[in-house]
Short mmCIF file of C-alpha atoms in Angstrom, two decimals:
data_model
loop_
_atom_site.label_atom_id
_atom_site.label_comp_id
_atom_site.label_asym_id
_atom_site.label_seq_id
_atom_site.Cartn_x
_atom_site.Cartn_y
_atom_site.Cartn_z
CA UNK A 1 -123.74 95.54 13.99
CA UNK A 2 -122.38 94.25 17.28
CA UNK A 3 -121.38 90.70 18.06
CA UNK A 4 -124.56 89.92 20.02
CA UNK A 5 -126.78 90.89 17.10
CA UNK A 6 -124.59 88.96 14.70
CA UNK A 7 -124.86 85.78 16.77
CA UNK A 8 -128.59 85.54 16.08
CA UNK A 9 -127.84 84.99 12.41
CA UNK A 10 -126.19 81.64 13.02
CA UNK A 11 -128.13 78.40 12.86
CA UNK A 12 -125.75 76.40 15.06
CA UNK A 13 -126.62 76.34 18.77
CA UNK A 14 -122.90 75.87 19.46
CA UNK A 15 -122.13 79.48 18.46
CA UNK A 16 -121.11 81.71 21.37
CA UNK A 17 -120.59 85.43 20.64
CA UNK A 18 -117.21 85.73 22.36
CA UNK A 19 -113.82 86.75 20.93
CA UNK A 20 -112.72 83.10 20.85
CA UNK A 21 -114.35 80.35 18.81
CA UNK A 22 -112.70 77.16 17.62
CA UNK A 23 -115.23 76.14 14.99
CA UNK A 24 -118.52 77.31 13.57
CA UNK A 25 -121.06 75.69 11.30
CA UNK A 26 -122.25 78.75 9.39
CA UNK A 27 -119.94 81.69 8.84
CA UNK A 28 -120.28 84.64 6.51
CA UNK A 29 -118.31 87.62 5.36
CA UNK A 30 -119.99 90.72 6.79
CA UNK A 31 -118.27 93.20 4.52
CA UNK A 32 -119.36 91.64 1.21
CA UNK A 33 -122.59 91.12 -0.66
CA UNK A 34 -123.43 88.01 -2.63
CA UNK A 35 -123.58 87.83 -6.39
CA UNK A 36 -126.79 87.13 -8.25
CA UNK A 37 -126.96 83.90 -10.23
CA UNK A 38 -129.22 83.07 -13.12
CA UNK A 39 -129.11 79.46 -14.40
CA UNK A 40 -128.90 78.83 -18.12
CA UNK A 41 -130.54 75.42 -18.04
CA UNK A 42 -132.36 73.21 -15.60
CA UNK A 43 -130.13 70.15 -15.36
CA UNK A 44 -127.99 68.26 -12.87
CA UNK A 45 -124.91 70.22 -13.89
CA UNK A 46 -125.67 73.87 -13.01
CA UNK A 47 -123.86 76.67 -14.78
CA UNK A 48 -124.16 80.42 -14.28
CA UNK A 49 -122.94 83.18 -16.62
CA UNK A 50 -120.01 85.24 -15.39
CA UNK A 51 -120.42 89.02 -15.16
CA UNK A 52 -118.47 91.13 -17.62
CA UNK A 53 -116.45 92.61 -14.77
CA UNK A 54 -116.10 90.45 -11.69
CA UNK A 55 -115.37 93.35 -9.34
CA UNK A 56 -118.64 95.14 -10.09
CA UNK A 57 -121.17 94.93 -7.20
CA UNK A 58 -123.94 92.39 -7.72
CA UNK A 59 -127.59 92.22 -6.79
CA UNK A 60 -128.49 90.16 -3.70
CA UNK A 61 -128.92 86.48 -4.38
CA UNK A 62 -132.39 84.93 -4.56
CA UNK A 63 -131.94 82.41 -1.74
CA UNK A 64 -135.46 81.06 -1.93
CA UNK A 65 -135.04 80.26 -5.62
CA UNK A 66 -131.65 78.56 -5.09
CA UNK A 67 -132.99 76.44 -2.25
CA UNK A 68 -135.84 75.25 -4.46
CA UNK A 69 -133.68 74.76 -7.55
CA UNK A 70 -130.88 72.81 -5.87
CA UNK A 71 -132.79 70.84 -3.26
CA UNK A 72 -131.64 67.21 -3.27
CA UNK A 73 -128.31 67.90 -5.00
CA UNK A 74 -126.32 68.14 -1.78
CA UNK A 75 -125.88 71.94 -1.84
CA UNK A 76 -127.91 74.45 0.18
CA UNK A 77 -127.73 78.21 0.55
CA UNK A 78 -128.22 80.40 3.60
CA UNK A 79 -128.63 84.15 3.82
CA UNK A 80 -127.15 86.10 6.71
CA UNK A 81 -126.61 89.85 6.76
CA UNK A 82 -126.85 90.04 2.97
CA UNK A 83 -124.10 87.46 2.45
CA UNK A 84 -124.19 83.96 1.03
CA UNK A 85 -123.29 80.78 2.92
CA UNK A 86 -122.96 77.64 0.79
CA UNK A 87 -123.18 74.24 2.48
CA UNK A 88 -122.18 70.98 0.78
CA UNK A 89 -123.32 67.73 2.41
CA UNK A 90 -122.73 64.13 1.40
CA UNK A 91 -125.02 61.26 2.30
CA UNK A 92 -122.38 59.90 4.70
CA UNK A 93 -122.71 63.08 6.77
CA UNK A 94 -119.50 64.89 5.75
CA UNK A 95 -120.09 68.63 5.26
CA UNK A 96 -118.26 71.72 3.99
CA UNK A 97 -119.33 75.31 4.56
CA UNK A 98 -118.08 78.13 2.33
CA UNK A 99 -118.68 81.89 2.10
CA UNK A 100 -119.39 83.99 -0.97
CA UNK A 101 -117.99 86.14 -2.39
CA UNK A 102 -114.74 85.68 -0.40
CA UNK A 103 -114.44 81.95 -1.18
CA UNK A 104 -113.40 81.27 2.44
CA UNK A 105 -114.07 77.66 3.53
CA UNK A 106 -115.05 77.93 7.19
CA UNK A 107 -115.89 74.34 8.09
CA UNK A 108 -115.05 70.77 7.09
CA UNK A 109 -116.76 68.16 9.25
CA UNK A 110 -115.55 64.68 8.38
CA UNK A 111 -117.09 61.32 9.20
CA UNK A 112 -115.07 59.16 11.61
CA UNK A 113 -114.82 55.39 12.11
CA UNK A 114 -117.06 55.58 15.20
CA UNK A 115 -119.92 57.09 13.21
CA UNK A 116 -119.62 60.65 14.52
CA UNK A 117 -118.34 63.76 12.77
CA UNK A 118 -115.28 65.81 13.71
CA UNK A 119 -114.45 69.38 12.67
CA UNK A 120 -111.03 69.50 10.98
CA UNK A 121 -110.77 73.25 10.33
CA UNK A 122 -110.26 76.08 12.80
CA UNK A 123 -112.28 79.27 12.39
CA UNK A 124 -112.54 82.26 14.71
CA UNK A 125 -115.17 84.98 14.97
CA UNK A 126 -114.13 88.13 16.81
CA UNK A 127 -114.95 91.82 16.80
CA UNK A 128 -113.29 93.87 14.10
CA UNK A 129 -112.05 97.46 14.17
CA UNK A 130 -115.47 98.93 13.37
CA UNK A 131 -117.39 96.59 15.63
CA UNK A 132 -118.29 94.27 12.75
CA UNK A 133 -117.65 90.52 13.03
CA UNK A 134 -114.14 89.53 11.91
CA UNK A 135 -113.92 85.99 10.51
CA UNK A 136 -110.52 84.31 10.16
CA UNK A 137 -109.11 80.81 9.72
CA UNK A 138 -110.50 77.96 7.64
CA UNK A 139 -109.16 77.46 4.10
CA UNK A 140 -108.44 80.66 2.18
CA UNK A 141 -106.87 81.77 -1.09
CA UNK A 142 -104.14 84.40 -0.74
CA UNK A 143 -102.57 85.30 -4.09
CA UNK A 144 -101.06 88.30 -5.84
CA UNK A 145 -100.55 88.68 -9.60
CA UNK A 146 -97.91 90.80 -11.33
CA UNK A 147 -96.26 91.05 -14.72
CA UNK A 148 -92.52 90.39 -14.89
CA UNK A 149 -91.90 93.40 -17.12
CA UNK A 150 -92.54 96.61 -15.19
CA UNK A 151 -95.06 95.63 -12.53
CA UNK A 152 -97.85 97.45 -14.36
CA UNK A 153 -100.35 94.90 -13.06
CA UNK A 154 -100.82 94.18 -9.37
CA UNK A 155 -104.06 92.40 -8.51
CA UNK A 156 -105.42 90.06 -5.86
CA UNK A 157 -108.66 88.09 -6.36
CA UNK A 158 -111.19 88.75 -3.60
CA UNK A 159 -114.60 88.62 -5.28
CA UNK A 160 -115.74 85.15 -6.36
CA UNK A 161 -119.01 84.23 -8.05
CA UNK A 162 -120.71 80.86 -8.35
CA UNK A 163 -120.14 79.30 -11.78
CA UNK A 164 -121.01 75.59 -11.66
CA UNK A 165 -122.36 72.94 -9.32
CA UNK A 166 -122.39 69.24 -10.11
CA UNK A 167 -121.97 65.83 -8.55
CA UNK A 168 -123.99 63.32 -6.58
CA UNK A 169 -124.44 63.46 -2.77
CA UNK A 170 -123.75 59.73 -2.49
CA UNK A 171 -120.28 60.10 -4.03
CA UNK A 172 -118.98 63.68 -4.35
CA UNK A 173 -120.10 67.29 -4.72
CA UNK A 174 -118.23 69.95 -6.68
CA UNK A 175 -118.71 73.72 -6.47
CA UNK A 176 -116.87 75.90 -8.97
CA UNK A 177 -116.24 79.60 -8.35
CA UNK A 178 -114.80 82.06 -10.85
CA UNK A 179 -113.36 85.56 -11.02
CA UNK A 180 -111.36 87.70 -13.45
CA UNK A 181 -109.50 90.98 -13.73
CA UNK A 182 -111.51 94.02 -14.86
CA UNK A 183 -110.05 93.73 -18.37
CA UNK A 184 -110.86 90.01 -18.53
CA UNK A 185 -107.29 89.03 -19.43
CA UNK A 186 -106.65 86.98 -16.28
CA UNK A 187 -109.25 84.40 -15.38
CA UNK A 188 -109.42 82.19 -12.29
CA UNK A 189 -111.49 79.15 -11.42
CA UNK A 190 -111.62 77.78 -7.89
CA UNK A 191 -113.04 74.25 -7.74
CA UNK A 192 -113.93 72.81 -4.34
CA UNK A 193 -114.74 69.09 -4.28
CA UNK A 194 -116.07 67.20 -1.28
CA UNK A 195 -115.63 63.41 -1.38
CA UNK A 196 -116.29 60.77 1.27
CA UNK A 197 -112.82 61.10 2.80
CA UNK A 198 -111.28 64.16 1.10
CA UNK A 199 -111.71 67.91 0.66
CA UNK A 200 -109.98 69.01 -2.56
CA UNK A 201 -109.27 72.62 -3.60
CA UNK A 202 -108.14 73.21 -7.18
CA UNK A 203 -107.08 76.51 -8.74
CA UNK A 204 -106.91 77.21 -12.50
CA UNK A 205 -105.33 80.44 -13.73
CA UNK A 206 -105.58 81.56 -17.38
CA UNK A 207 -103.20 84.23 -18.68
CA UNK A 208 -104.59 85.96 -21.77
CA UNK A 209 -102.14 88.84 -21.53
CA UNK A 210 -99.19 89.37 -23.87
CA UNK A 211 -96.69 89.22 -20.99
CA UNK A 212 -95.78 86.41 -18.61
CA UNK A 213 -97.66 86.47 -15.32
CA UNK A 214 -95.98 86.10 -11.92
CA UNK A 215 -98.09 84.56 -9.16
CA UNK A 216 -97.17 84.48 -5.47
CA UNK A 217 -99.22 83.38 -2.49
CA UNK A 218 -100.75 80.33 -0.86
CA UNK A 219 -103.78 78.16 -0.25
CA UNK A 220 -103.76 78.50 3.53
CA UNK A 221 -105.31 75.91 5.88
CA UNK A 222 -106.03 76.37 9.58
CA UNK A 223 -106.23 72.89 11.13
CA UNK A 224 -107.92 72.71 14.52
CA UNK A 225 -106.08 70.99 17.39
CA UNK A 226 -106.27 70.24 21.08
CA UNK A 227 -102.95 72.11 21.39
CA UNK A 228 -99.78 72.51 19.30
CA UNK A 229 -97.83 70.71 22.05
CA UNK A 230 -99.83 67.52 21.44
CA UNK A 231 -99.42 67.77 17.66
CA UNK A 232 -96.80 66.17 15.39
CA UNK A 233 -95.94 66.48 11.68
CA UNK A 234 -95.04 63.09 10.22
CA UNK A 235 -92.97 62.61 7.06
CA UNK A 236 -90.92 65.81 6.71
CA UNK A 237 -87.50 64.33 7.49
CA UNK A 238 -84.86 65.43 4.97
CA UNK A 239 -86.89 68.42 3.76
CA UNK A 240 -85.21 71.80 3.19
CA UNK A 241 -86.70 74.85 4.89
CA UNK A 242 -86.07 78.42 5.99
CA UNK A 243 -87.61 80.66 8.64
CA UNK A 244 -89.73 83.50 7.26
CA UNK A 245 -91.88 86.30 8.69
CA UNK A 246 -95.45 85.44 9.55
CA UNK A 247 -97.56 84.98 6.41
CA UNK A 248 -99.63 88.05 5.60
CA UNK A 249 -103.33 87.39 5.00
CA UNK A 250 -106.60 88.97 6.09
CA UNK A 251 -107.90 85.50 6.92
CA UNK A 252 -104.93 84.27 8.95
CA UNK A 253 -105.07 84.21 12.74
CA UNK A 254 -101.94 86.07 13.78
CA UNK A 255 -100.51 88.64 16.22
CA UNK A 256 -102.37 91.35 14.33
CA UNK A 257 -105.64 89.67 15.30
CA UNK A 258 -105.35 90.66 18.98
CA UNK A 259 -106.73 94.16 19.58
CA UNK A 260 -107.33 93.69 23.32
CA UNK A 261 -103.73 93.03 24.33
CA UNK A 262 -104.29 89.27 24.39
CA UNK A 263 -103.04 86.41 22.26
CA UNK A 264 -99.84 86.59 20.24
CA UNK A 265 -99.12 90.29 20.74
CA UNK A 266 -98.61 89.63 24.44
CA UNK A 267 -97.39 86.03 24.39
CA UNK A 268 -94.83 86.61 21.63
CA UNK A 269 -93.82 90.32 21.65
CA UNK A 270 -91.22 89.70 18.93
CA UNK A 271 -94.10 88.86 16.54
CA UNK A 272 -96.15 91.97 17.28
CA UNK A 273 -94.86 93.86 14.24
CA UNK A 274 -94.84 91.52 11.29
CA UNK A 275 -93.68 92.54 7.85
CA UNK A 276 -96.42 93.98 5.68
CA UNK A 277 -94.86 92.64 2.50
CA UNK A 278 -93.76 89.19 3.68
CA UNK A 279 -90.14 90.30 3.31
CA UNK A 280 -87.57 87.61 3.85
CA UNK A 281 -84.90 89.75 5.50
CA UNK A 282 -83.12 87.74 8.16
CA UNK A 283 -84.51 84.41 6.98
CA UNK A 284 -82.50 81.40 7.98
CA UNK A 285 -81.78 79.35 4.87
CA UNK A 286 -80.17 76.00 4.12
CA UNK A 287 -81.81 74.16 7.00
CA UNK A 288 -82.65 70.46 6.77
CA UNK A 289 -85.43 68.82 8.72
CA UNK A 290 -83.91 66.05 10.84
CA UNK A 291 -87.04 64.89 12.64
CA UNK A 292 -89.52 62.60 10.93
CA UNK A 293 -91.84 62.92 13.94
CA UNK A 294 -91.73 66.70 14.42
CA UNK A 295 -93.44 68.04 17.50
CA UNK A 296 -95.05 71.44 16.83
CA UNK A 297 -94.66 72.77 20.37
CA UNK A 298 -92.29 75.57 19.36
CA UNK A 299 -93.29 78.89 17.85
CA UNK A 300 -92.41 78.60 14.18
CA UNK A 301 -93.07 80.09 10.76
CA UNK A 302 -91.30 77.94 8.17
CA UNK A 303 -91.24 77.71 4.41
CA UNK A 304 -90.30 74.27 3.08
CA UNK A 305 -88.67 74.67 -0.33
CA UNK A 306 -88.18 70.94 -0.82
CA UNK A 307 -90.67 68.66 0.91
CA UNK A 308 -92.82 65.60 0.19
CA UNK A 309 -96.01 66.18 -1.76
CA UNK A 310 -97.99 65.07 1.29
CA UNK A 311 -97.49 64.56 5.01
CA UNK A 312 -99.60 63.69 8.05
CA UNK A 313 -100.55 65.74 11.11
CA UNK A 314 -101.32 63.77 14.28
CA UNK A 315 -103.10 65.33 17.26
CA UNK A 316 -102.65 63.10 20.32
CA UNK A 317 -105.01 65.23 22.38
CA UNK A 318 -107.98 64.66 20.07
CA UNK A 319 -106.69 61.24 18.97
CA UNK A 320 -107.09 62.34 15.40
CA UNK A 321 -104.98 62.62 12.25
CA UNK A 322 -105.23 64.32 8.87
CA UNK A 323 -103.08 64.22 5.73
CA UNK A 324 -102.40 67.32 3.63
CA UNK A 325 -101.04 67.17 0.07
CA UNK A 326 -100.43 69.33 -2.98
CA UNK A 327 -99.65 69.41 -6.70
CA UNK A 328 -98.49 72.34 -8.81
CA UNK A 329 -96.94 74.13 -5.82
CA UNK A 330 -93.21 73.73 -5.13
CA UNK A 331 -93.28 75.13 -1.60
CA UNK A 332 -95.11 74.39 1.65
CA UNK A 333 -95.70 76.80 4.54
CA UNK A 334 -95.96 75.62 8.16
CA UNK A 335 -96.93 77.79 11.11
CA UNK A 336 -97.41 76.92 14.80
CA UNK A 337 -98.22 79.32 17.66
CA UNK A 338 -96.32 77.03 20.05
CA UNK A 339 -97.17 75.39 23.36
CA UNK A 340 -97.76 78.52 25.46
CA UNK A 341 -101.27 79.05 24.13
CA UNK A 342 -104.26 77.76 26.08
CA UNK A 343 -105.56 74.35 24.96
CA UNK A 344 -108.77 74.32 22.89
CA UNK A 345 -108.56 78.11 22.53
CA UNK A 346 -108.55 80.60 19.67
CA UNK A 347 -104.91 79.75 18.99
CA UNK A 348 -105.15 75.95 19.24
CA UNK A 349 -104.36 75.37 15.58
CA UNK A 350 -101.56 75.15 13.05
CA UNK A 351 -101.39 76.53 9.52
CA UNK A 352 -100.35 74.51 6.49
CA UNK A 353 -100.11 76.36 3.18
CA UNK A 354 -99.46 75.14 -0.35
CA UNK A 355 -97.30 78.04 -1.41
CA UNK A 356 -95.37 79.97 -4.02
CA UNK A 357 -93.37 82.57 -2.11
CA UNK A 358 -89.63 82.34 -2.77
CA UNK A 359 -90.26 80.81 -6.20
CA UNK A 360 -93.11 82.57 -8.02
CA UNK A 361 -95.30 80.67 -10.44
CA UNK A 362 -94.67 81.96 -13.98
CA UNK A 363 -97.52 81.61 -16.46
CA UNK A 364 -96.66 82.23 -20.10
CA UNK A 365 -98.99 84.30 -22.34
CA UNK A 366 -102.08 82.36 -23.45
CA UNK A 367 -101.24 79.55 -21.03
CA UNK A 368 -103.15 77.91 -18.15
CA UNK A 369 -101.67 76.88 -14.81
CA UNK A 370 -103.24 74.35 -12.44
CA UNK A 371 -102.53 73.73 -8.79
CA UNK A 372 -104.40 71.93 -6.08
CA UNK A 373 -104.33 70.65 -2.55
CA UNK A 374 -106.22 68.04 -0.57
CA UNK A 375 -107.14 67.45 3.05
CA UNK A 376 -107.52 63.70 3.52
CA UNK A 377 -109.36 62.10 6.41
CA UNK A 378 -107.81 58.66 7.12
CA UNK A 379 -110.12 57.97 10.06
CA UNK A 380 -113.05 56.29 8.31
CA UNK A 381 -111.70 52.79 9.03
CA UNK A 382 -111.38 51.50 12.57
#
C-alpha cells in the first residue's frame, strides 16, 4: 500500500500524505491486526476475556458491534486497513486516540482556557522500508524483560488486547489493555485514563515466575512544539544526569527515521549510527543541572538519575505549557533535536521518558510492580 492510498483511510481533513506530519487525529499500525473482543456482560464496566496466549493472531474485530455496544460511553472504534483505532472523548472536548494492538497513543487534544483544543503530542507518518506507512511518535511503551539468573527469558510486549473500559464522559474515561508471555507467567496491564486536564498512563507488571524479573525501558512521550529553541524545561535545577546514546525504540523519531538523506542523518552526522543496544559507553556521568529554566535549543540525549517527580515544559512559540510527572520510575529521559531543525516540522518536538535504564526495576517472584506517568494540561484556567 502506498502513502496516497493510505491517506484515504483517515477521517481528518488535516491529513496530508507527505513524509512530514506534526499531528494526526486517527493513526493506525499497518503491520498489525486487531484482536477480537467478546463481552462477558452488558454493563457500564466492560470486560473482555484474555486469550490463552497473547501473541497468537486474533480474528478481526467486529467494529459495527463495538460502535453499537459502546455508543454514549465516550469510546468509539474505527477500522482502517484491518487495524483498530480507539478514540476516547470527554464532554469538555478533550480527546485521546490510541492504536491496537501496539498500544501507541497517537493524539492527545486538550481543552484550553480560550475554548479551543490544542494537540499536545507529536506523531509522524512517513513511508517505511517496504512502502507501508511508518507511524512514530506519540506515547509508547518500550520495555524489555529478563531474568537475573542466566538471561533465559528475553521478551518485549508488543501485542496488546482490550480488557476493560469504564468511566463517565463527563468526568473521566479509562481503557485497560493487557498482554502476557506465552507461558502466562508474566502479565501486564496498561491503563490509560483521560481526565478533564490530565492523560494518565499506568503500567502493572505481575511476576509469576520463580525467579526475580529485571525490567528496563521507558514510557516515551513525544511532545509537539513550535521549535526546540523556543522551548524550556522548568524545575530541573540540582538534578543529576548523564549523556547517553539515543534511546532505541521503533516508535521514536530519530536519525534512523530518515531514509531520504534528510533530517537527523544529515543535520547531525555524529548521530547517524546509534547503538543498537542502548550501550552507555562514553556516557558523561556525575553532571548536575545548574539551570532551572533550561532552554532545549541544544542537541541532547540525557538520562536524569535524580530529578523531581514532575517538571514543566514551556513553549514560547505556541504560548503553551505542559507538566509531565511520574511514580514508580527512578529515572527520566530527555531528548531534544536542537535548534537547527525547521520550525513546525517533523522534528519540532522533544521526548520525555519515564525510564528504568541504568537502574533496572527488579520484581520479586509472585510480586506486582506499578508505575505510572501523567501529562497535565495547566491551561484550562485563563
